[in-house]
Coordinates of C-alpha atoms and ligand atoms in Angstrom, one line a residue:
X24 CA -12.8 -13.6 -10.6
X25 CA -14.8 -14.5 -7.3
X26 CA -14.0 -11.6 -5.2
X27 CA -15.1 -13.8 -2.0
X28 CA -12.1 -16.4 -2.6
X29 CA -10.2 -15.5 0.9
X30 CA -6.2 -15.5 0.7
X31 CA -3.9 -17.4 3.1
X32 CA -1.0 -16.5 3.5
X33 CA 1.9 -19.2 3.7
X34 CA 5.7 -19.2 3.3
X35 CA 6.4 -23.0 2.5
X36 CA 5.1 -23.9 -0.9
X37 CA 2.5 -27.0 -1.6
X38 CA 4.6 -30.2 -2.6
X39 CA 2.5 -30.4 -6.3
X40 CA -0.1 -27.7 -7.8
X41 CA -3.2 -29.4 -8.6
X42 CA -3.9 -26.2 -10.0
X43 CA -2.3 -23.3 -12.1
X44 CA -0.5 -21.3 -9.7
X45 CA -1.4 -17.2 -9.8
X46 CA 2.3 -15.7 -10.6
X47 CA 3.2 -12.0 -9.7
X48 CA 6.2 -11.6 -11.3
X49 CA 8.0 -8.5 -11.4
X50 CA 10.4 -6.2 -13.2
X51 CA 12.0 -3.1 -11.5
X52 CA 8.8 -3.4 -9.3
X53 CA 6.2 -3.4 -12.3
X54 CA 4.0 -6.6 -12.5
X55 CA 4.2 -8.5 -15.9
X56 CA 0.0 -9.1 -17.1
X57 CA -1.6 -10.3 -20.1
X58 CA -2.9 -6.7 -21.3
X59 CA -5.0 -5.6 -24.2
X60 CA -7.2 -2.9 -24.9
X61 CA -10.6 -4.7 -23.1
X62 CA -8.8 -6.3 -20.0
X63 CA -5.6 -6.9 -17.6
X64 CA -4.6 -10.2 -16.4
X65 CA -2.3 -11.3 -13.6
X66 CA -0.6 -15.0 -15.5
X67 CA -2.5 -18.2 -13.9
X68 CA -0.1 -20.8 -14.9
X69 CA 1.3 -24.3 -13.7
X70 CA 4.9 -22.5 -13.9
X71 CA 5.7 -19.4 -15.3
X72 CA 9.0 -21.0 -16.7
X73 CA 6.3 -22.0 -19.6
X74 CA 6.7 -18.3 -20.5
X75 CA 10.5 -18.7 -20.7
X76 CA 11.2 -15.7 -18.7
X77 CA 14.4 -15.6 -16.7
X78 CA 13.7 -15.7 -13.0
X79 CA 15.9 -14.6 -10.1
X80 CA 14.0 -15.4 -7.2
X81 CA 10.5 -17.0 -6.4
X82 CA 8.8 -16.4 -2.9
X83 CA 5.1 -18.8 -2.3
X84 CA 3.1 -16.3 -0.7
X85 CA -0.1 -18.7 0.0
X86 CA -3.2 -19.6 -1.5
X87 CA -6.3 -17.3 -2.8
X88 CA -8.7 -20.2 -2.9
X89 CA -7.1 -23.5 -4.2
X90 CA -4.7 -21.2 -6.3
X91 CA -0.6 -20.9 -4.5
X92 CA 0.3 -17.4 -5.3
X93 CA 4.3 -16.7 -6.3
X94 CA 6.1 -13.3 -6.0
X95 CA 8.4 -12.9 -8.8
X96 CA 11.7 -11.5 -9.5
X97 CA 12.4 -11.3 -13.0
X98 CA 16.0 -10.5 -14.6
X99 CA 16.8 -7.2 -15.5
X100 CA 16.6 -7.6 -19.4
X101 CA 13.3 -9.4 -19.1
X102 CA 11.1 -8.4 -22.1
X103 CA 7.5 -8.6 -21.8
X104 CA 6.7 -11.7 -23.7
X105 CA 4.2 -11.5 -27.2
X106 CA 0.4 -10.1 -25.4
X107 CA 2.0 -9.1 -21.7
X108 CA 3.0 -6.1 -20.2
X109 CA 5.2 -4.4 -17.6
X110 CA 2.4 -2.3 -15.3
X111 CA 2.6 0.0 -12.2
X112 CA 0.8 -0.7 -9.6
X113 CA -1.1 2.5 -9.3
X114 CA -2.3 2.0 -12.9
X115 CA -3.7 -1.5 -12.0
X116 CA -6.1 -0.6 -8.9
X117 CA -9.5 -1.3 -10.2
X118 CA -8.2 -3.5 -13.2
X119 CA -7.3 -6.9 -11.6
X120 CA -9.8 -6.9 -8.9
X121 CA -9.1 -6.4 -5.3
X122 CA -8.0 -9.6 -4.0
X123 CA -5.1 -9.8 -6.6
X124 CA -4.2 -6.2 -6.3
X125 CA -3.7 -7.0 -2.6
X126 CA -1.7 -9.6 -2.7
X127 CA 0.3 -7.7 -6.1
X128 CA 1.3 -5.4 -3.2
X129 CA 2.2 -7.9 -0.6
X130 CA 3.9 -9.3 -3.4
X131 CA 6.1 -6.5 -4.7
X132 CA 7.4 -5.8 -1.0
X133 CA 8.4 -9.2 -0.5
X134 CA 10.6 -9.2 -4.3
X135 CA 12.0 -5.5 -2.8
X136 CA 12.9 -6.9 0.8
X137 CA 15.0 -9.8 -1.3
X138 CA 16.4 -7.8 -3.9
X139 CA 17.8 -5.0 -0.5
X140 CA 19.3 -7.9 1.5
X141 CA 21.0 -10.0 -0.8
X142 CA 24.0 -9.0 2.1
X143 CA 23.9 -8.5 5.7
X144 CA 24.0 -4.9 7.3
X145 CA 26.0 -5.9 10.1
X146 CA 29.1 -7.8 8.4
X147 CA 28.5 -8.0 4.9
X148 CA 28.3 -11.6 4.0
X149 CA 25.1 -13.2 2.0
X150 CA 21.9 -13.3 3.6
X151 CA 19.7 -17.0 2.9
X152 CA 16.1 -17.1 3.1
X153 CA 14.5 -19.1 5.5
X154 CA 12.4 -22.1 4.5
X155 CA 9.7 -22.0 7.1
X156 CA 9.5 -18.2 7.9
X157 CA 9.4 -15.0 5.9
X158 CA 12.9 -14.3 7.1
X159 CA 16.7 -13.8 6.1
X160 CA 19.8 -14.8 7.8
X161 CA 23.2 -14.1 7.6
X162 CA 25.4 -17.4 6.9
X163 CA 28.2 -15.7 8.9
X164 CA 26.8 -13.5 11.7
X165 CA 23.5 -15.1 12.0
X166 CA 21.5 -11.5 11.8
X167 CA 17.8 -12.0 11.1
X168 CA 16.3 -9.8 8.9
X169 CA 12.4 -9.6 8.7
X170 CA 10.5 -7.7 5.8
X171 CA 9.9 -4.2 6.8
X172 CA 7.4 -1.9 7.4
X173 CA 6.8 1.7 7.2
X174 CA 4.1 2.5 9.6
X175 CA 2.8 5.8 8.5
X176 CA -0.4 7.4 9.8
X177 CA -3.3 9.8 8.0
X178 CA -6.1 12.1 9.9
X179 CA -8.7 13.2 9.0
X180 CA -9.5 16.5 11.2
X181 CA -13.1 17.7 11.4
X182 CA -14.4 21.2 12.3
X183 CA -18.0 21.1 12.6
X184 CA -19.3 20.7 9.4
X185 CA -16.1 21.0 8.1
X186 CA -12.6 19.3 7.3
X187 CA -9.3 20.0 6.9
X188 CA -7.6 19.6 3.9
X189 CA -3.9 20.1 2.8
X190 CA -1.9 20.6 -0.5
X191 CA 1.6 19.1 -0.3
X192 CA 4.3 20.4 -2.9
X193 CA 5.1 17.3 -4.7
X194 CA 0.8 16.7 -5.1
X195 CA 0.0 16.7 -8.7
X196 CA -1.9 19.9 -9.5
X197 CA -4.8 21.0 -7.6
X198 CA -5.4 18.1 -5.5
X199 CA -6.0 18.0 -1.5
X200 CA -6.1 15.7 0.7
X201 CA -5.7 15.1 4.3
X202 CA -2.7 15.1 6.5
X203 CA -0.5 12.2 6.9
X204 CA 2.9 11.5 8.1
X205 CA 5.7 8.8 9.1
X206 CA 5.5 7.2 12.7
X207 CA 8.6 8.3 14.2
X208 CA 10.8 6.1 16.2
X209 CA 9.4 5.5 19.8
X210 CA 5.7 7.4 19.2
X211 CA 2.6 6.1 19.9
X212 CA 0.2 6.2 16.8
X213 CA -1.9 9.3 18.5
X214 CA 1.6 11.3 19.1
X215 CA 2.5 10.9 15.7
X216 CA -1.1 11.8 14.8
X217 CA -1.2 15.2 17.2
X218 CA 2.6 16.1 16.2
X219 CA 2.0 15.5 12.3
X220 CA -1.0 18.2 12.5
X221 CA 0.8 20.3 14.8
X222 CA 4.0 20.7 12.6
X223 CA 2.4 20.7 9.2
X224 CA -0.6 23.3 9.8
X225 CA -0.3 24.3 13.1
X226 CA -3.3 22.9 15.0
X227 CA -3.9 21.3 18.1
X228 CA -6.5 18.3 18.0
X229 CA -8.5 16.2 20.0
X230 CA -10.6 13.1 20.4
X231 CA -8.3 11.0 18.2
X232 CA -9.9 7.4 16.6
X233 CA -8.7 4.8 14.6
X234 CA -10.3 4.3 11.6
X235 CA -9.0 1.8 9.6
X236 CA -5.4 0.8 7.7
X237 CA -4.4 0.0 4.9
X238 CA -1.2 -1.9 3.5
X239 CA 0.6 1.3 1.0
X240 CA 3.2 -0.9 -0.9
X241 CA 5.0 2.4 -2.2
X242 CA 7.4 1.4 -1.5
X243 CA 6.7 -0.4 1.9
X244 CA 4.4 1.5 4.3
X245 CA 1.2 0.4 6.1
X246 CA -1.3 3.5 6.1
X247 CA -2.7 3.8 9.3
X248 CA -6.0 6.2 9.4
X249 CA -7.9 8.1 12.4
X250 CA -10.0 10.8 12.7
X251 CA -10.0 13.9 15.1
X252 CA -11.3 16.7 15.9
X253 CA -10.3 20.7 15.9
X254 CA -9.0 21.6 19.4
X255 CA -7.2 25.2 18.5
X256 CA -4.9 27.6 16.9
X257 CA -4.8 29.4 13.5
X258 CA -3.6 27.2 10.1
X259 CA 0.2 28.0 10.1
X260 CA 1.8 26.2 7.4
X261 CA 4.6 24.2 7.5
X262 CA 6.3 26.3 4.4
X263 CA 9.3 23.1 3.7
X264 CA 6.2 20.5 3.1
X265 CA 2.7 22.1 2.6
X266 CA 1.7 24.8 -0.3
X267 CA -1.9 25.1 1.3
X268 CA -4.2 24.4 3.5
X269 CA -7.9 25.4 4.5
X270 CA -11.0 23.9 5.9
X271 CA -14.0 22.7 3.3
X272 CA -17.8 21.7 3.9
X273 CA -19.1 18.5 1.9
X274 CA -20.5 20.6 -0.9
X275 CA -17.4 22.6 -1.8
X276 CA -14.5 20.0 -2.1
X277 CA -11.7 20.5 -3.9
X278 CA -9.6 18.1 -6.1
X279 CA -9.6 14.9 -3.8
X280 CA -7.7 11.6 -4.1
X281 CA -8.9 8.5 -6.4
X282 CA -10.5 5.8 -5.0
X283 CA -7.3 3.7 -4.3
X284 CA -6.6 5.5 -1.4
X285 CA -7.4 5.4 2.3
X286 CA -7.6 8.7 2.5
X287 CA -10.4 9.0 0.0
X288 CA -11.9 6.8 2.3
X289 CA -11.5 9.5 5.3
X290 CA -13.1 11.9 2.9
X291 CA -15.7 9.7 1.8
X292 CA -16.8 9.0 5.2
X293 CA -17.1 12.8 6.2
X294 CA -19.4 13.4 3.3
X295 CA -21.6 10.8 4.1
X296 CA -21.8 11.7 7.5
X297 CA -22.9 15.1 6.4
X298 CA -25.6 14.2 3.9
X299 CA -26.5 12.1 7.1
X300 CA -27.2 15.1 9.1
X301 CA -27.8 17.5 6.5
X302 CA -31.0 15.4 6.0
X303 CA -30.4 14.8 2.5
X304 CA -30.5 11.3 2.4
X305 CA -33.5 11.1 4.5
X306 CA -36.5 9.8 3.2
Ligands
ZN28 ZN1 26.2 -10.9 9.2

């Protein structure tokens, strides 16, 4: 697919396709693809009712290109029809390109927002969806509900030529990464970023910079990154959340995190920046 094709987003859907309509359909949030052994496609269809699938709700999400996008929310006993499949998420980074897997994620929060307000949390009664805004409303109370965000950020602290890296207890075997942590109701980005470092190894930081963000649709945070760097203090760890933790030159990383990640990006960075000055890369 043309990974230039830009995506705009859009909550009321075009009057007529004049062209088959990308559909992100989704079972207990898995998206349903055409899979075999040699490829994975997202269905590009006039209407996915040609698939004679049950469907529970459909949100138009925009267009990538001339193509309206639909989020999907399939029945509960949907079967993958003859050639499709029910995938992750994680498993399809790198396998639908990264325009679709974007908007899979955008997607898949908007199907999980609908599914968890079907009522209002105020007074109980059904909730509507609004036609012209990514909203719901309560018929009785009139509560507007908005889909939410997480807000979660992820730092990447540097010591000289080093950086920290952590081990949380529910990381798969081996693997480090850097430190990351909820926003907490009435911090600023930066206090959540000093406070998460503080609490889970015990350092004070400075020089705190945004770096970049990126949406984290598991189920329904925003991953927002910065760097720092190493102020003071000894690594203390924070025994309920981190196994390990340690500081690591370029050459001598341990298990890191795959390529979907913003953190991997953090980390990638770092070791640029030290081939960079380690004159490596120089010609
Ligand atoms: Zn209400």
């Amino acid at each position: 697919m043309n990974q230039k094709e830009t995506f705009i987003a859009g909550v009321v859907p075009p009057q007529e396709h004049l062209e088959a309509a990308l559909w992100f359909a989704f079972h207990d949030s898995k998206l349903l693809v055409y899979s075999n052994a040699s490829s994975v496609t997202v269905p590009c269809l006039p209407d996915l009712k040609q698939l004679s699938l049950e469907i529970k709700a459909q949100h138009y999400l925009g267009q990538l290109g001339a193509r309206p996008c639909y989020a999907v929310e399939l029945d509960e006993d949907t079967l993958p029809p003859p050639g499709m499949a029910f995938l992750g998420l994680r498993r399809l980074y790198g396998q639908i390109g990264e325009n679709l897997f974007q908007i899979a994620g955008r997607a898949v929060q908007i199907v999980e927002w609908d599914r968890a307000n079907r009522f209002c949390s105020r007074c109980g009664n059904p909730m509507h969806l609004r036609s012209t805004e990514r909203a719901k409303e309560c018929d009785h109370c009139g509560l507007l509900n908005f889909p939410r965000l997480s807000p979660a950020i992820i730092v990447l602290v540097e010591r000289g030529s080093e950086l920290l890296l952590a081990r949380a207890h529910h990381f798969p075997p081996g693997l480090y990464s850097v430190i990351a942590g909820f926003v907490e109701p009435g911090e600023t980005l930066e206090t959540a970023v000093a406070r998460e470092v503080q609490e889970e190894v015990g350092l004070s930081i400075g020089k705190i910079r945004y770096f970049g963000s990126q949406p984290w649709p598991f189920p329904d945070s925003l991953m927002i990154g910065f760097t720092a760097t190493y102020q003071g203090g000894q690594i203390t760890l924070d025994d309920g959340e981190i196994e390990d933790a340690g500081w690591f030159s370029a050459d001598n990383l341990p298990t890191i995190p795959s390529n979907i990640s913003i953190s991997r990006r953090l980390i990638d960075w770092f070791v640029e920046k030290q081939k960079h000055y380690s004159g490596d890369e120089v010609k």
